[in-house]
Each structure stands twice: as structure tokens, then as C-alpha cells.
Amino acid sequence: ELKVEQNPLFLSMQEGKNYTIYCNYSTTSDRLYWYRQDPGKSLESLFVLLSNGAVKQEGRLMASLDTKARLSTLHITAAVHDLSATYFCAVVPGGDKLIFGTGTRLQVFP
Amino acid sequence: DAGVTQSPTHLIKTRGQQVTLRCSPKSGHDTVSWYQQALGQGPQFIFQYYEEEERQRGNFPDRFSGHQFPNYSSELNVNALLLGDSALYLCASSSETAWNTEAFFGQGTRLTVV
């Protein structure tokens, strides 16, 4: 059975600190996506990672992909309150359907 | 570009009723996928439409059906609603010829079954 697991499930961090969210998946995937979701809102695309070793950065967020280890990371640098949201990774095991991870709820406090 | 638009944004239905949700894809996109997101969980794939045909289907019962129109817009129909169908329903559009680019999501339809 395909599994996409994220850890931690919940992350409470202080502003200015760094942290990493991990996404492990159990099957091969053409690509990996990271999405952000604010409460009651839809999904906002953050990154699309297409190949082994891919690294993308946008502001305080940096995502990487290791297809051999079936692992992606989302690194947060010097967190600010505006980053508080739930973050999902998603893989594409076949066709175009996205299989989402469990989600990581991030809360940044002063 | 209006992006992916869904209607309605909120809906309340009674158990046993039927509901239709609508989605217009982003301009230039020809593929529409539907997802169900229960509270506190990640989105679950329902099905995908391309060229007016259902191309892939997730683990959802036949009560869930859909349609894609020649203009690429899509509908999701759910019959015999159950309380457990209460969720945020998300539509995503993408391009068949640009498979490696992101899928864009609409704002969702919040369905409450009472």
C-alpha cells in the first residue's frame, strides 16, 4: 500500500528559529509537490521537484528531493508568524493523481 | 486569468439528497481532478477527467460520479449523501501536455451533510 508520511505532524516553533519537515513515501514517483494550506482555504502550490537532487528555494522555504531514499524535506529558515499554516507533500505514483501526505501543521509564535 | 473556479463555495444538504459541484479549470488546462478533504486530513483523490472521459479513479463508491464538458469544465455529483460525505471538495486543473508542471487548485466547495 502506498504511504506518504510526514513528520512531524504538528510543529510549534519560535520566530527566528530553523526547522525541517520530512516527507517519506513508499513508491516511486515522477515528481513531488509541496503545498501550503491556510485554515479553511484551498491549497497553494509552493514547489514542484522533478528529479533526484532537486533543490528549490523561495523566501524562507527550501525544498529538496532524494528519490533514492524516497525522501523530501522542507526547510524553514528564520521562521516568521506568516508561515503558520499546514504543509502537505504529494507524490505522483502513476498517471496524474496526487497522493498527499498526512500534513504538518506549523505554528510560529513570537 | 481567473485561475480555477469552483461553485458553490458552501453548501448544506440533508442525508439522502444529491449534490452537484462545479469546476472551471485554469485557462489552457484540459485535465480536471477532484479531491475530497475531510477535516484535519490530507486531500484524497476521487477521479480525473480528460477529453470528457474518466481517466483515473480513486477508492470512492459509485455514488460519486462526474462529467467533463467540451469546454473542459467539470461537475462532481454525489448521490444518496451520507454524513461522512461532509468535507471540502477541491478541484485541480492541469495540462496534459505539460505533465510536469504544477496542478492548480480551486478555492474548494465546503459541503455539510446534516
JSON list of C-alpha atoms in Angstrom, two decimals, chain A residues 30-31 33 35 37 39-50 86 88 92 94-103, chain B residues 31 33 35 37 40-45 48 55-58 88 90 94 96 99-108 110:
[
{"chain": "A", "resi": 30, "resn": "ASP", "atom": "CA", "xyz": [7.62, 11.08, -11.21]},
{"chain": "A", "resi": 31, "resn": "ARG", "atom": "CA", "xyz": [7.70, 14.23, -9.12]},
{"chain": "A", "resi": 33, "resn": "TYR", "atom": "CA", "xyz": [4.92, 18.67, -4.75]},
{"chain": "A", "resi": 35, "resn": "TYR", "atom": "CA", "xyz": [1.59, 22.74, -0.88]},
{"chain": "A", "resi": 37, "resn": "GLN", "atom": "CA", "xyz": [-2.95, 25.36, 3.20]},
{"chain": "A", "resi": 39, "resn": "PRO", "atom": "CA", "xyz": [-7.31, 27.21, 7.70]},
{"chain": "A", "resi": 40, "resn": "GLY", "atom": "CA", "xyz": [-10.49, 26.87, 5.67]},
{"chain": "A", "resi": 41, "resn": "LYS", "atom": "CA", "xyz": [-8.67, 27.70, 2.46]},
{"chain": "A", "resi": 42, "resn": "SER", "atom": "CA", "xyz": [-7.51, 25.85, -0.62]},
{"chain": "A", "resi": 43, "resn": "LEU", "atom": "CA", "xyz": [-4.05, 24.56, -1.47]},
{"chain": "A", "resi": 44, "resn": "GLU", "atom": "CA", "xyz": [-1.32, 26.93, -2.59]},
{"chain": "A", "resi": 45, "resn": "SER", "atom": "CA", "xyz": [1.48, 25.41, -4.64]},
{"chain": "A", "resi": 46, "resn": "LEU", "atom": "CA", "xyz": [4.94, 26.02, -3.20]},
{"chain": "A", "resi": 47, "resn": "PHE", "atom": "CA", "xyz": [7.34, 23.76, -5.10]},
{"chain": "A", "resi": 48, "resn": "VAL", "atom": "CA", "xyz": [7.48, 21.09, -7.79]},
{"chain": "A", "resi": 49, "resn": "LEU", "atom": "CA", "xyz": [10.54, 18.85, -7.57]},
{"chain": "A", "resi": 50, "resn": "LEU", "atom": "CA", "xyz": [11.21, 16.85, -10.70]},
{"chain": "A", "resi": 86, "resn": "THR", "atom": "CA", "xyz": [-0.48, 23.33, 7.25]},
{"chain": "A", "resi": 88, "resn": "PHE", "atom": "CA", "xyz": [1.44, 18.95, 2.58]},
{"chain": "A", "resi": 92, "resn": "VAL", "atom": "CA", "xyz": [2.54, 11.04, -8.24]},
{"chain": "A", "resi": 94, "resn": "GLY", "atom": "CA", "xyz": [1.20, 6.83, -11.71]},
{"chain": "A", "resi": 95, "resn": "GLY", "atom": "CA", "xyz": [-0.92, 8.84, -14.06]},
{"chain": "A", "resi": 96, "resn": "ASP", "atom": "CA", "xyz": [-1.54, 12.33, -12.75]},
{"chain": "A", "resi": 97, "resn": "LYS", "atom": "CA", "xyz": [-3.28, 11.71, -9.45]},
{"chain": "A", "resi": 98, "resn": "LEU", "atom": "CA", "xyz": [-1.67, 13.27, -6.41]},
{"chain": "A", "resi": 99, "resn": "ILE", "atom": "CA", "xyz": [-1.28, 11.23, -3.24]},
{"chain": "A", "resi": 100, "resn": "PHE", "atom": "CA", "xyz": [-0.98, 13.58, -0.31]},
{"chain": "A", "resi": 101, "resn": "GLY", "atom": "CA", "xyz": [0.90, 13.17, 2.90]},
{"chain": "A", "resi": 102, "resn": "THR", "atom": "CA", "xyz": [-0.62, 13.44, 6.33]},
{"chain": "A", "resi": 103, "resn": "GLY", "atom": "CA", "xyz": [0.19, 17.14, 6.59]},
{"chain": "B", "resi": 31, "resn": "THR", "atom": "CA", "xyz": [-7.44, 17.98, -17.27]},
{"chain": "B", "resi": 33, "resn": "SER", "atom": "CA", "xyz": [-9.15, 16.20, -10.97]},
{"chain": "B", "resi": 35, "resn": "TYR", "atom": "CA", "xyz": [-10.30, 15.62, -4.32]},
{"chain": "B", "resi": 37, "resn": "GLN", "atom": "CA", "xyz": [-10.56, 16.67, 2.08]},
{"chain": "B", "resi": 40, "resn": "GLY", "atom": "CA", "xyz": [-7.86, 17.54, 9.64]},
{"chain": "B", "resi": 41, "resn": "GLN", "atom": "CA", "xyz": [-6.77, 15.23, 6.82]},
{"chain": "B", "resi": 42, "resn": "GLY", "atom": "CA", "xyz": [-4.96, 15.46, 3.52]},
{"chain": "B", "resi": 43, "resn": "PRO", "atom": "CA", "xyz": [-6.91, 15.56, 0.25]},
{"chain": "B", "resi": 44, "resn": "GLN", "atom": "CA", "xyz": [-7.99, 12.19, -1.18]},
{"chain": "B", "resi": 45, "resn": "PHE", "atom": "CA", "xyz": [-8.15, 11.65, -4.95]},
{"chain": "B", "resi": 48, "resn": "GLN", "atom": "CA", "xyz": [-9.75, 12.66, -13.02]},
{"chain": "B", "resi": 55, "resn": "ARG", "atom": "CA", "xyz": [-9.28, 8.51, -16.82]},
{"chain": "B", "resi": 56, "resn": "GLN", "atom": "CA", "xyz": [-8.40, 7.55, -13.27]},
{"chain": "B", "resi": 57, "resn": "ARG", "atom": "CA", "xyz": [-10.45, 6.83, -10.19]},
{"chain": "B", "resi": 58, "resn": "GLY", "atom": "CA", "xyz": [-9.62, 6.65, -6.53]},
{"chain": "B", "resi": 88, "resn": "LEU", "atom": "CA", "xyz": [-14.04, 20.29, 1.47]},
{"chain": "B", "resi": 90, "resn": "LEU", "atom": "CA", "xyz": [-11.27, 20.55, -4.23]},
{"chain": "B", "resi": 94, "resn": "SER", "atom": "CA", "xyz": [-3.55, 20.73, -15.16]},
{"chain": "B", "resi": 96, "resn": "GLU", "atom": "CA", "xyz": [-1.88, 17.05, -20.39]},
{"chain": "B", "resi": 99, "resn": "TRP", "atom": "CA", "xyz": [2.60, 16.97, -17.15]},
{"chain": "B", "resi": 100, "resn": "ASN", "atom": "CA", "xyz": [5.50, 18.05, -15.04]},
{"chain": "B", "resi": 101, "resn": "THR", "atom": "CA", "xyz": [4.11, 21.38, -14.00]},
{"chain": "B", "resi": 102, "resn": "GLU", "atom": "CA", "xyz": [2.01, 22.12, -11.02]},
{"chain": "B", "resi": 103, "resn": "ALA", "atom": "CA", "xyz": [-1.65, 21.34, -10.60]},
{"chain": "B", "resi": 104, "resn": "PHE", "atom": "CA", "xyz": [-3.64, 24.41, -9.64]},
{"chain": "B", "resi": 105, "resn": "PHE", "atom": "CA", "xyz": [-6.39, 24.07, -7.07]},
{"chain": "B", "resi": 106, "resn": "GLY", "atom": "CA", "xyz": [-9.64, 25.97, -6.82]},
{"chain": "B", "resi": 107, "resn": "GLN", "atom": "CA", "xyz": [-10.86, 27.53, -3.60]},
{"chain": "B", "resi": 108, "resn": "GLY", "atom": "CA", "xyz": [-12.99, 24.49, -2.86]},
{"chain": "B", "resi": 110, "resn": "ARG", "atom": "CA", "xyz": [-17.41, 23.15, 1.63]}
]
